[in-house]
CSV table of C-alpha atoms and ligand atoms in Angstrom, one decimal:
chain,number,residue,atom,x,y,z
A,5,MET,CA,9.4,-36.0,-24.7
A,6,THR,CA,6.4,-38.4,-25.1
A,7,GLU,CA,3.3,-37.4,-27.1
A,8,SER,CA,1.4,-37.0,-23.8
A,9,ASN,CA,4.2,-34.7,-22.5
A,10,LYS,CA,3.6,-32.5,-25.5
A,11,THR,CA,-0.1,-32.4,-25.1
A,12,ILE,CA,-1.7,-29.6,-23.0
A,13,THR,CA,-5.3,-28.7,-22.1
A,14,VAL,CA,-6.2,-25.1,-21.4
A,15,LEU,CA,-9.5,-24.7,-19.5
A,16,GLY,CA,-11.3,-21.5,-20.5
A,17,ALA,CA,-10.8,-19.5,-23.6
A,18,GLY,CA,-10.9,-15.9,-22.2
A,19,TYR,CA,-8.1,-13.4,-22.8
A,20,VAL,CA,-5.6,-15.5,-20.8
A,21,GLY,CA,-6.7,-18.9,-21.9
A,22,LEU,CA,-7.1,-18.3,-25.6
A,23,THR,CA,-3.8,-16.4,-25.8
A,24,THR,CA,-1.9,-19.0,-23.9
A,25,ALA,CA,-3.5,-21.8,-26.0
A,26,ALA,CA,-2.9,-20.1,-29.3
A,27,LEU,CA,0.8,-19.4,-28.5
A,28,LEU,CA,1.6,-22.8,-27.0
A,29,ALA,CA,0.1,-24.4,-30.1
A,30,HIS,CA,3.0,-22.7,-32.1
A,31,ALA,CA,5.6,-23.7,-29.5
A,32,GLY,CA,5.9,-27.5,-30.0
A,33,PHE,CA,2.7,-28.5,-28.2
A,34,THR,CA,-0.7,-29.9,-29.2
A,35,VAL,CA,-3.2,-27.8,-27.3
A,36,TYR,CA,-6.8,-28.5,-26.5
A,37,VAL,CA,-8.6,-25.3,-25.6
A,38,LEU,CA,-11.8,-26.1,-23.7
A,39,GLU,CA,-14.6,-23.5,-23.9
A,40,PRO,CA,-18.1,-24.4,-22.6
A,41,ASN,CA,-19.9,-21.4,-24.2
A,42,PRO,CA,-21.1,-22.7,-27.6
A,43,LEU,CA,-21.2,-19.3,-29.2
A,44,ARG,CA,-17.6,-18.6,-28.3
A,45,LEU,CA,-16.5,-22.1,-29.1
A,46,ASN,CA,-17.9,-21.8,-32.7
A,47,VAL,CA,-16.1,-18.5,-33.3
A,48,ILE,CA,-12.8,-20.1,-32.2
A,49,LYS,CA,-13.5,-23.2,-34.4
A,50,GLU,CA,-13.8,-20.8,-37.3
A,51,GLY,CA,-10.2,-19.7,-36.6
A,52,LYS,CA,-10.9,-16.4,-34.8
A,53,SER,CA,-11.0,-14.9,-31.4
A,54,PHE,CA,-14.4,-13.7,-30.0
A,55,PHE,CA,-12.6,-10.6,-28.6
A,56,PHE,CA,-10.4,-8.1,-30.3
A,57,GLU,CA,-6.8,-8.7,-29.6
A,58,ASP,CA,-3.9,-7.7,-31.9
A,59,GLY,CA,-2.2,-10.6,-33.7
A,60,ILE,CA,-4.3,-13.4,-32.2
A,61,ASP,CA,-6.6,-14.5,-35.1
A,62,ILE,CA,-3.8,-15.6,-37.4
A,63,LEU,CA,-2.3,-17.7,-34.6
A,64,ILE,CA,-5.6,-19.4,-33.9
A,65,SER,CA,-6.4,-20.1,-37.6
A,66,THR,CA,-3.0,-21.4,-38.5
A,67,ALA,CA,-2.8,-23.6,-35.4
A,68,ILE,CA,-6.2,-25.1,-36.1
A,69,GLU,CA,-5.2,-25.8,-39.7
A,70,ASN,CA,-2.0,-27.5,-38.5
A,71,GLY,CA,-3.9,-29.6,-36.0
A,72,THR,CA,-1.9,-28.2,-33.0
A,73,LEU,CA,-4.9,-26.2,-31.6
A,74,ILE,CA,-8.1,-28.2,-30.9
A,75,PRO,CA,-11.1,-26.3,-29.6
A,76,THR,CA,-13.5,-28.4,-27.6
A,77,ASP,CA,-16.1,-28.3,-24.9
A,78,SER,CA,-15.3,-31.8,-23.7
A,79,TYR,CA,-13.1,-32.6,-20.6
A,80,THR,CA,-13.0,-36.3,-21.6
A,81,GLU,CA,-11.8,-35.6,-25.1
A,82,SER,CA,-8.9,-33.3,-23.9
A,83,VAL,CA,-7.8,-33.7,-20.3
A,84,PRO,CA,-6.9,-37.5,-20.3
A,85,LYS,CA,-4.4,-37.0,-23.1
A,86,SER,CA,-2.6,-34.1,-21.4
A,87,SER,CA,0.3,-34.1,-19.1
A,88,ILE,CA,-0.4,-30.5,-18.1
A,89,VAL,CA,-3.7,-28.8,-17.6
A,90,PHE,CA,-3.7,-25.0,-17.4
A,91,SER,CA,-6.8,-23.5,-15.7
A,92,CYS,CA,-7.7,-20.1,-17.1
A,93,VAL,CA,-11.3,-19.8,-16.0
A,94,GLY,CA,-13.1,-16.6,-15.0
A,95,THR,CA,-12.9,-15.3,-11.4
A,96,PRO,CA,-15.6,-12.6,-11.2
A,97,ASP,CA,-16.0,-10.6,-8.0
A,98,ASN,CA,-18.8,-11.3,-5.5
A,99,PRO,CA,-21.1,-8.4,-4.4
A,100,ASP,CA,-18.9,-8.0,-1.3
A,101,GLY,CA,-15.7,-7.6,-3.3
A,102,SER,CA,-14.3,-11.0,-2.6
A,103,THR,CA,-13.4,-13.4,-5.4
A,104,ASN,CA,-16.0,-15.8,-6.7
A,105,LEU,CA,-14.2,-19.2,-7.1
A,106,THR,CA,-17.2,-21.2,-8.4
A,107,TYR,CA,-15.6,-21.7,-11.9
A,108,VAL,CA,-12.1,-22.3,-10.4
A,109,PHE,CA,-13.4,-25.2,-8.2
A,110,SER,CA,-15.7,-26.7,-10.8
A,111,ALA,CA,-12.9,-26.7,-13.4
A,112,ALA,CA,-10.5,-28.3,-10.9
A,113,THR,CA,-13.1,-30.9,-9.9
A,114,SER,CA,-14.0,-31.8,-13.5
A,115,ALA,CA,-10.4,-32.0,-14.5
A,116,LEU,CA,-9.5,-34.2,-11.6
A,117,GLU,CA,-12.1,-36.8,-12.7
A,118,CYS,CA,-10.2,-37.4,-15.9
A,119,MET,CA,-6.6,-36.3,-15.5
A,120,GLN,CA,-3.9,-38.9,-16.1
A,121,GLN,CA,-1.8,-40.3,-13.2
A,122,GLY,CA,1.0,-37.8,-12.2
A,123,ALA,CA,-0.3,-34.9,-14.4
A,124,ILE,CA,0.3,-31.3,-13.4
A,125,PHE,CA,-2.6,-28.8,-12.8
A,126,ALA,CA,-1.3,-25.3,-13.3
A,127,GLN,CA,-3.5,-22.4,-12.1
A,128,LYS,CA,-3.4,-19.3,-14.2
A,129,SER,CA,-6.7,-17.8,-13.0
A,130,THR,CA,-6.1,-15.0,-10.5
A,131,VAL,CA,-7.1,-16.5,-7.2
A,132,PRO,CA,-6.8,-15.3,-3.6
A,133,VAL,CA,-3.9,-16.5,-1.6
A,134,GLY,CA,-4.7,-19.8,0.0
A,135,THR,CA,-6.9,-21.1,-2.9
A,136,GLY,CA,-4.1,-23.5,-4.1
A,137,THR,CA,-3.9,-25.2,-0.7
A,138,ARG,CA,-7.6,-25.8,-0.8
A,139,ILE,CA,-7.4,-27.3,-4.2
A,140,GLU,CA,-4.5,-29.5,-3.2
A,141,THR,CA,-6.7,-30.9,-0.4
A,142,LEU,CA,-9.3,-31.7,-3.0
A,143,PHE,CA,-6.6,-33.4,-5.2
A,144,ALA,CA,-5.3,-35.4,-2.2
A,145,GLU,CA,-8.6,-37.2,-2.0
A,146,SER,CA,-7.8,-39.0,-5.3
A,147,ASP,CA,-4.9,-41.4,-5.7
A,148,LYS,CA,-3.8,-39.8,-9.0
A,149,ASN,CA,-0.8,-37.9,-7.5
A,150,ILE,CA,-1.7,-34.7,-9.3
A,151,ALA,CA,0.8,-31.8,-8.7
A,152,TYR,CA,-0.6,-28.3,-8.2
A,153,VAL,CA,1.4,-25.3,-9.5
A,154,SER,CA,0.4,-21.7,-9.3
A,155,ASN,CA,1.5,-20.0,-12.5
A,156,PRO,CA,0.1,-16.4,-12.4
A,157,GLU,CA,-0.5,-14.5,-15.6
A,158,PHE,CA,0.8,-11.0,-16.2
A,159,LEU,CA,-0.4,-10.2,-19.7
A,160,ARG,CA,-2.3,-7.1,-20.5
A,161,GLU,CA,-5.4,-7.0,-22.7
A,162,GLY,CA,-4.6,-5.3,-26.0
A,163,THR,CA,-1.0,-6.5,-25.9
A,164,ALA,CA,-1.7,-10.0,-24.8
A,165,VAL,CA,0.4,-11.8,-27.5
A,166,TYR,CA,3.3,-9.4,-27.1
A,167,ASP,CA,3.3,-9.6,-23.3
A,168,THR,CA,3.2,-13.4,-23.4
A,169,LEU,CA,6.1,-13.7,-25.9
A,170,TYR,CA,8.2,-11.0,-24.4
A,171,PHE,CA,7.5,-11.4,-20.7
A,172,ASP,CA,9.4,-9.7,-17.9
A,173,ARG,CA,9.1,-12.8,-15.7
A,174,VAL,CA,7.4,-16.2,-15.5
A,175,VAL,CA,6.4,-17.2,-12.0
A,176,ALA,CA,5.6,-20.8,-11.0
A,177,GLY,CA,5.1,-21.9,-7.4
A,178,GLY,CA,4.3,-25.2,-5.8
A,179,LYS,CA,5.5,-27.9,-3.4
A,180,ASP,CA,6.7,-30.3,-6.1
A,181,HIS,CA,10.0,-28.9,-7.5
A,182,THR,CA,9.9,-31.1,-10.7
A,183,SER,CA,6.4,-29.9,-11.6
A,184,VAL,CA,7.4,-26.3,-11.0
A,185,GLU,CA,10.3,-26.8,-13.4
A,186,ALA,CA,8.1,-28.6,-15.9
A,187,ILE,CA,5.8,-25.5,-16.1
A,188,LEU,CA,8.8,-23.1,-16.5
A,189,ALA,CA,10.1,-25.4,-19.3
A,190,VAL,CA,6.8,-24.8,-21.2
A,191,TYR,CA,7.6,-21.1,-21.3
A,192,LYS,CA,11.3,-21.8,-22.2
A,193,SER,CA,9.9,-23.7,-25.2
A,194,LEU,CA,7.7,-20.7,-26.1
A,195,GLU,CA,10.7,-18.4,-25.8
A,196,SER,CA,12.6,-20.5,-28.2
A,197,HIS,CA,9.8,-20.2,-30.8
A,198,ARG,CA,9.0,-16.5,-30.2
A,199,GLU,CA,10.6,-14.9,-33.2
A,200,THR,CA,8.7,-17.1,-35.6
A,201,ILE,CA,5.5,-16.6,-33.7
A,202,ALA,CA,6.0,-12.8,-33.5
A,203,THR,CA,6.6,-12.6,-37.3
A,204,LEU,CA,3.4,-14.7,-38.0
A,205,ALA,CA,1.4,-12.5,-35.7
A,206,SER,CA,3.0,-9.3,-37.1
A,207,ILE,CA,4.2,-8.3,-33.6
A,208,ASN,CA,7.5,-6.4,-33.3
A,209,THR,CA,10.3,-8.7,-32.3
A,210,HIS,CA,12.7,-7.8,-29.4
A,211,GLU,CA,16.0,-8.8,-27.9
A,212,ARG,CA,14.8,-9.4,-24.4
A,213,THR,CA,15.4,-12.0,-21.8
A,214,GLY,CA,12.7,-12.7,-19.3
A,215,THR,CA,13.4,-14.1,-15.8
A,216,TYR,CA,12.1,-17.5,-14.6
A,217,ILE,CA,11.1,-17.5,-10.9
A,218,ALA,CA,10.3,-20.6,-8.9
A,219,THR,CA,8.6,-19.9,-5.6
A,220,SER,CA,6.4,-21.5,-2.9
A,221,LEU,CA,2.7,-21.9,-3.7
A,222,ASN,CA,1.4,-19.0,-1.5
A,223,SER,CA,4.2,-16.7,-2.7
A,224,ALA,CA,3.2,-17.2,-6.3
A,225,GLU,CA,-0.5,-16.5,-5.5
A,226,LEU,CA,0.4,-13.4,-3.6
A,227,ILE,CA,2.9,-12.1,-6.3
A,228,LYS,CA,0.1,-11.9,-8.8
A,229,VAL,CA,-2.4,-9.8,-6.8
A,230,THR,CA,0.4,-7.7,-5.3
A,231,ALA,CA,1.7,-6.8,-8.7
A,232,ASN,CA,-1.8,-5.7,-9.9
A,233,ALA,CA,-2.5,-3.9,-6.6
A,234,PHE,CA,0.7,-2.0,-6.7
A,235,LEU,CA,0.1,-0.8,-10.3
A,236,ALA,CA,-3.5,0.2,-9.3
A,237,LEU,CA,-2.0,2.1,-6.3
A,238,LYS,CA,0.4,4.0,-8.6
A,239,ILE,CA,-2.6,5.1,-10.8
A,240,SER,CA,-4.7,6.2,-7.8
A,241,PHE,CA,-1.6,8.0,-6.3
A,242,ALA,CA,-1.2,9.8,-9.7
A,243,ASN,CA,-4.9,10.7,-9.6
A,244,SER,CA,-4.7,12.1,-6.1
A,245,ILE,CA,-1.8,14.3,-7.1
A,246,ALA,CA,-3.7,15.3,-10.2
A,247,LYS,CA,-6.5,16.7,-8.1
A,248,LEU,CA,-4.0,18.7,-6.2
A,249,SER,CA,-2.4,19.8,-9.5
A,250,ASP,CA,-5.9,21.1,-10.5
A,251,ALA,CA,-6.2,23.0,-7.2
A,252,VAL,CA,-2.8,24.7,-7.5
A,253,GLY,CA,-2.6,25.1,-11.3
A,254,ALA,CA,0.2,22.6,-11.9
A,255,ASP,CA,0.4,20.1,-14.8
A,256,ILE,CA,0.3,16.5,-13.6
A,257,ASN,CA,2.1,15.3,-16.8
A,258,GLU,CA,5.0,17.6,-16.1
A,259,VAL,CA,5.0,16.5,-12.5
A,260,MET,CA,4.9,12.8,-13.2
A,261,ASP,CA,7.5,13.0,-16.1
A,262,ALA,CA,10.0,14.5,-13.7
A,263,VAL,CA,9.0,12.3,-10.7
A,264,GLY,CA,9.1,9.2,-12.9
A,265,ALA,CA,12.5,10.1,-14.2
A,266,ASP,CA,13.8,8.9,-10.9
A,267,GLU,CA,14.7,5.3,-11.7
A,268,ARG,CA,13.6,4.2,-8.2
A,269,ILE,CA,10.1,5.3,-9.0
A,270,GLY,CA,9.7,4.9,-12.8
A,271,ARG,CA,7.3,6.6,-15.1
A,272,LYS,CA,5.0,3.7,-16.0
A,273,PHE,CA,1.4,3.6,-14.6
A,274,LEU,CA,1.6,7.1,-13.3
A,275,ASN,CA,-0.8,8.4,-16.0
A,276,ALA,CA,-3.6,10.3,-14.3
A,277,GLY,CA,-7.0,10.5,-15.9
A,278,ARG,CA,-10.4,8.9,-15.5
A,279,GLY,CA,-9.1,6.0,-13.4
A,280,PHE,CA,-8.5,2.3,-13.9
A,281,GLY,CA,-11.1,-0.2,-15.2
A,282,GLY,CA,-11.1,-3.6,-16.7
A,283,GLY,CA,-11.6,-7.2,-15.5
A,284,CYS,CA,-8.4,-7.1,-13.3
A,285,PHE,CA,-7.4,-4.1,-11.3
A,286,PRO,CA,-10.8,-3.2,-9.7
A,287,LYS,CA,-11.4,-6.9,-8.9
A,288,ASP,CA,-7.9,-7.6,-7.7
A,289,VAL,CA,-7.9,-4.6,-5.4
A,290,SER,CA,-11.2,-5.6,-3.8
A,291,GLY,CA,-10.0,-9.2,-3.7
A,292,LEU,CA,-6.8,-8.2,-1.8
A,293,ILE,CA,-8.8,-6.2,0.7
A,294,ALA,CA,-11.1,-9.2,1.2
A,295,SER,CA,-8.1,-11.5,1.6
A,296,GLY,CA,-6.6,-9.2,4.2
A,297,LEU,CA,-9.8,-9.2,6.2
A,298,GLU,CA,-10.0,-13.0,6.1
A,299,TYR,CA,-6.5,-13.1,7.7
A,300,GLY,CA,-7.1,-10.2,10.0
A,301,VAL,CA,-5.0,-7.7,8.1
A,302,GLN,CA,-6.4,-4.2,7.3
A,303,MET,CA,-5.4,-3.1,3.8
A,304,GLU,CA,-6.1,0.6,4.4
A,305,ILE,CA,-3.7,1.6,1.6
A,306,MET,CA,-5.8,-0.4,-0.9
A,307,THR,CA,-9.1,0.9,0.4
A,308,ALA,CA,-7.8,4.4,-0.2
A,309,ALA,CA,-6.7,3.5,-3.8
A,310,GLN,CA,-10.1,2.1,-4.4
A,311,ASP,CA,-11.9,5.2,-3.1
A,312,VAL,CA,-9.8,7.5,-5.3
A,313,ASN,CA,-10.6,5.3,-8.3
A,314,TYR,CA,-14.4,5.3,-7.6
A,315,SER,CA,-14.2,9.1,-7.5
A,316,MET,CA,-12.6,9.7,-10.9
A,317,PRO,CA,-15.5,9.3,-13.4
A,318,GLY,CA,-17.5,11.7,-11.2
A,319,TYR,CA,-14.6,14.1,-11.1
A,320,VAL,CA,-14.4,14.1,-14.9
A,321,ALA,CA,-18.2,14.5,-15.2
A,322,GLU,CA,-18.1,17.4,-12.7
A,323,LYS,CA,-15.4,19.1,-14.8
A,324,LEU,CA,-17.6,18.9,-17.8
A,325,ILE,CA,-20.6,20.2,-16.0
A,326,ARG,CA,-18.7,23.2,-14.6
A,327,GLY,CA,-16.9,23.9,-17.9
A,328,LEU,CA,-20.1,24.1,-19.8
A,329,HIS,CA,-21.2,27.4,-18.4
A,330,THR,CA,-24.7,26.5,-19.2
A,331,ASP,CA,-27.3,24.0,-17.8
A,332,ILE,CA,-26.2,20.4,-18.4
A,333,ARG,CA,-29.9,19.4,-18.7
A,334,GLY,CA,-30.7,19.3,-22.4
A,335,SER,CA,-27.0,19.9,-23.5
A,336,HIS,CA,-25.6,17.6,-26.1
A,337,VAL,CA,-22.4,15.9,-25.1
A,338,ALA,CA,-20.3,13.2,-26.7
A,339,VAL,CA,-18.2,10.5,-24.9
A,340,LEU,CA,-15.6,8.9,-27.1
A,341,GLY,CA,-14.2,5.6,-25.8
A,342,LEU,CA,-16.2,2.9,-24.1
A,343,SER,CA,-13.6,0.1,-23.7
A,344,PHE,CA,-11.6,0.3,-20.4
A,345,LYS,CA,-8.5,1.1,-22.4
A,346,ALA,CA,-7.4,1.2,-26.1
A,347,GLY,CA,-6.6,-2.0,-28.0
A,348,THR,CA,-9.4,-4.0,-26.5
A,349,SER,CA,-13.2,-4.4,-26.9
A,350,ASP,CA,-13.5,-5.2,-23.2
A,351,VAL,CA,-15.9,-2.9,-21.4
A,352,ARG,CA,-15.7,-4.4,-17.9
A,353,LYS,CA,-15.7,-1.6,-15.2
A,354,SER,CA,-15.1,0.9,-18.0
A,355,PRO,CA,-14.6,4.5,-16.8
A,356,GLY,CA,-15.9,5.8,-20.2
A,357,ILE,CA,-19.3,4.0,-19.6
A,358,ALA,CA,-19.4,5.4,-16.0
A,359,ILE,CA,-18.8,8.9,-17.3
A,360,ALA,CA,-21.5,8.6,-20.0
A,361,ASN,CA,-24.0,7.2,-17.5
A,362,LEU,CA,-23.3,10.0,-15.0
A,363,LEU,CA,-23.7,12.7,-17.6
A,364,SER,CA,-27.0,11.1,-18.8
A,365,LYS,CA,-28.3,11.0,-15.2
A,366,SER,CA,-27.4,14.7,-14.9
A,367,GLY,CA,-29.8,15.4,-17.8
A,368,ALA,CA,-27.4,15.7,-20.7
A,369,ILE,CA,-28.2,14.3,-24.1
A,370,VAL,CA,-25.3,11.9,-24.5
A,371,SER,CA,-23.9,10.3,-27.7
A,372,VAL,CA,-21.2,7.7,-27.4
A,373,TYR,CA,-18.9,5.9,-29.8
A,374,ASP,CA,-16.1,3.4,-29.6
A,375,PRO,CA,-14.2,1.9,-32.5
A,376,GLN,CA,-14.4,-1.7,-31.1
A,377,SER,CA,-16.9,-2.0,-28.2
A,378,ASN,CA,-20.1,-0.2,-29.2
A,379,SER,CA,-22.1,-3.5,-29.0
A,380,GLU,CA,-20.4,-4.8,-25.9
A,381,ALA,CA,-21.1,-1.5,-24.2
A,382,ALA,CA,-24.8,-1.3,-25.1
A,383,GLU,CA,-26.1,-3.3,-22.1
A,384,HIS,CA,-24.2,-1.2,-19.6
A,385,LEU,CA,-25.3,2.2,-20.9
A,386,ASP,CA,-28.3,4.2,-19.7
A,387,ARG,CA,-31.3,3.6,-22.0
A,388,ASN,CA,-31.3,7.3,-23.1
A,389,ILE,CA,-27.8,7.2,-24.4
A,390,ASN,CA,-27.3,7.2,-28.2
A,391,ILE,CA,-24.7,4.8,-29.4
A,392,VAL,CA,-23.5,5.9,-32.8
A,393,GLU,CA,-21.2,4.4,-35.5
A,394,SER,CA,-18.6,7.1,-35.9
A,395,MET,CA,-16.8,9.8,-34.1
A,396,GLU,CA,-18.3,12.4,-36.5
A,397,ALA,CA,-21.9,11.2,-35.7
A,398,ALA,CA,-21.1,11.4,-31.9
A,399,THR,CA,-19.7,14.9,-31.9
A,400,LYS,CA,-22.0,16.6,-34.4
A,401,ASP,CA,-23.5,19.7,-32.8
A,402,THR,CA,-22.4,18.8,-29.3
A,403,ALA,CA,-21.5,21.4,-26.7
A,404,ALA,CA,-18.7,19.2,-25.2
A,405,VAL,CA,-16.7,16.1,-26.0
A,406,VAL,CA,-15.0,13.7,-23.5
A,407,ILE,CA,-12.1,11.5,-24.6
A,408,ALA,CA,-12.3,8.5,-22.3
A,409,THR,CA,-10.2,6.0,-24.1
A,410,GLU,CA,-6.8,6.6,-25.8
A,411,TRP,CA,-7.7,5.1,-29.1
A,412,GLU,CA,-5.4,6.3,-32.0
A,413,GLU,CA,-8.5,7.3,-33.9
A,414,PHE,CA,-9.2,10.0,-31.2
A,415,LEU,CA,-5.6,11.0,-30.4
A,416,GLY,CA,-4.9,11.5,-34.1
A,417,CYS,CA,-8.2,13.1,-35.1
A,418,ASP,CA,-8.4,16.3,-37.2
A,419,LEU,CA,-9.0,18.9,-34.5
A,420,ALA,CA,-10.1,21.6,-37.0
A,421,SER,CA,-12.9,19.3,-38.4
A,422,LEU,CA,-13.9,18.3,-34.9
A,423,LYS,CA,-14.3,21.9,-33.8
A,424,GLU,CA,-16.2,22.7,-36.9
A,425,ALA,CA,-18.7,19.8,-36.3
A,426,MET,CA,-19.3,20.7,-32.7
A,427,ASP,CA,-21.7,23.4,-31.5
A,428,GLY,CA,-19.6,24.3,-28.4
A,429,SER,CA,-15.9,24.2,-27.6
A,430,LEU,CA,-15.5,22.2,-24.4
A,431,PHE,CA,-12.9,19.4,-24.7
A,432,VAL,CA,-12.5,17.1,-21.7
A,433,ASP,CA,-9.3,15.1,-22.1
A,434,ALA,CA,-9.9,12.3,-19.5
A,435,VAL,CA,-6.8,10.5,-20.7
A,436,ASN,CA,-4.5,13.5,-20.5
A,437,ARG,CA,-3.0,12.8,-23.9
A,438,PHE,CA,-3.7,16.0,-25.8
A,439,ASP,CA,-1.5,19.0,-26.3
A,440,THR,CA,-3.3,21.8,-24.4
A,441,LYS,CA,-1.8,24.5,-26.6
A,442,GLU,CA,-2.7,22.8,-29.8
A,443,LEU,CA,-6.3,22.5,-28.6
A,444,GLU,CA,-6.5,26.1,-27.5
A,445,LYS,CA,-5.1,27.1,-30.9
A,446,HIS,CA,-8.1,25.4,-32.5
A,447,GLY,CA,-10.5,27.3,-30.3
A,448,PHE,CA,-11.2,24.6,-27.8
A,449,SER,CA,-11.6,25.2,-24.1
A,450,TYR,CA,-9.4,22.4,-22.6
A,451,GLN,CA,-10.0,20.5,-19.4
A,452,GLY,CA,-7.6,17.6,-18.5
A,453,VAL,CA,-7.3,15.8,-15.2
A,454,GLY,CA,-4.7,17.7,-13.2
A,455,ARG,CA,-3.6,19.9,-16.1
B,285,UGA,C1,-3.5,-5.7,-15.9
B,285,UGA,C2,-2.0,-5.8,-15.6
B,285,UGA,O1,-1.3,-4.7,-16.2
B,285,UGA,C3,-1.5,-7.1,-16.2
B,285,UGA,O2,-0.1,-7.2,-15.9
B,285,UGA,C4,-2.3,-8.3,-15.6
B,285,UGA,O3,-1.9,-9.5,-16.1
B,285,UGA,C5,-3.8,-8.1,-15.9
B,285,UGA,O4,-4.2,-6.8,-15.3
B,285,UGA,C6,-4.5,-9.3,-15.3
B,285,UGA,O5,-4.5,-9.4,-14.1
B,285,UGA,O6,-5.0,-10.1,-16.0
B,285,UGA,P1,-5.1,-5.0,-18.0
B,285,UGA,O7,-6.2,-5.0,-17.0
B,285,UGA,O8,-5.2,-5.7,-19.3
B,285,UGA,O9,-3.7,-5.6,-17.3
B,285,UGA,O10,-4.7,-3.5,-18.3
B,285,UGA,P2,-3.7,-2.3,-17.9
B,285,UGA,O11,-2.9,-2.0,-19.2
B,285,UGA,O12,-2.9,-2.7,-16.8
B,285,UGA,O13,-4.7,-1.1,-17.6
B,285,UGA,C7,-5.6,-1.2,-16.5
B,285,UGA,C8,-6.4,0.1,-16.4
B,285,UGA,O14,-5.5,1.1,-15.8
B,285,UGA,C9,-6.9,0.7,-17.7
B,285,UGA,O15,-8.2,1.2,-17.5
B,285,UGA,C10,-5.9,1.8,-18.0
B,285,UGA,O16,-6.5,2.8,-18.8
B,285,UGA,C11,-5.6,2.2,-16.6
B,285,UGA,N1,-4.3,3.0,-16.5
B,285,UGA,C12,-3.2,2.3,-16.8
B,285,UGA,C13,-4.3,4.3,-16.0
B,285,UGA,O17,-5.4,4.9,-15.7
B,285,UGA,N2,-3.1,4.9,-15.9
B,285,UGA,C14,-1.9,4.3,-16.2
B,285,UGA,O18,-0.9,5.0,-16.0
B,285,UGA,C15,-2.0,3.0,-16.6
């Protein structure tokens, strides 16, 4: 391997980019991570991540010290030295639900200007099927012979380091077989370093062999959105059955435990509750619907999944309002959990925030608390909502509490003290994680989603 073959540039230092860069910097590569936002770049230069993610800070700080991770905002400092450029820039959604590809194309155009002859451009950003072909056309206008490979990412926020080290599969798709194999080889190198990296990041190690899958370009692009859409579909399916469970007096957890015990179905992603949020599922579902429309294919099944998901925060708020047995206007309620799931400070499309805003609009006096995302949530919350610094402050003298994110701090809380602090007894478990009997023993009136 030449020095250039061991040098990589990662464009964009979001969850995917920074995790990928930090890990590859411990797997035998010199990695430039390019971040145009000066505030974020400065945090990374100090050896930290600007978002909360288990295990990542130590990987960043040690790699910067070793000189294998170089944060920069300059294409010309990084890209010309690299044989591979991974693009991990943001793909927000447009108001019509389609994917906004502005950053994807500007990153590809800027990289093209300074990429070395014969380099590989690997796309990790989630893009609609057909995007790679458009970028290939752009690359064909230069004489640099750049190979384009789609290399979709499957890591989850909150377990990003673990997921990248102990992947189920790595997918790479493109026309040039050698370039596809070169991308897969990067992950093989990561796999060969993973025990050392996991130990450094204090992540549990595992005996696990992931699969390497080489595909065509369009298949790779479609694999990514299909995987996310299917998981979102499972959740909305579980939430539909949860509504029926509520109507007939069944327990959705019992139902899904038994249904998921069938290996053909599997138990994962069948947890009913306040619905899915985050920067991926809502966007990828609407992106897939928009892609379908572009090619004349109706994705009714995904529209249904989307509709169910939109309904869930309102369904939870309704449960609280009905369970109060008093006027919601002027009642004190607490919403615990503002990130879209535990283990992350990310609040994009967060169901907890949606529930808090709905309750506030209904006239409730709402207090909210999240162990990691209070400040990130602030700009998305109704002006009247009180953001407080502890679970105790949020729940003091409230008539009801909603658990909207499955943080350990909430799941393991002292129920007796909570009941004591509250004025009322309504406990809305929007993540379906509490033991109903245990809560009732402490004098709570329990409301789950489908329980
Ligand atoms: C998701 C996918 O799981 C990753 O494989 C993918 O790489 C990522 O999107 C992406 O495209 O970048 P992520 O959004 O980080 O990862 O989070 P998940 O753990 O998948 O959870 C998404 C949402 O679904 C959360 O709000 C979670 O609370 C909710 N959820 C999950 C449920 O409501 N029920 C479940 O059973 C599981």
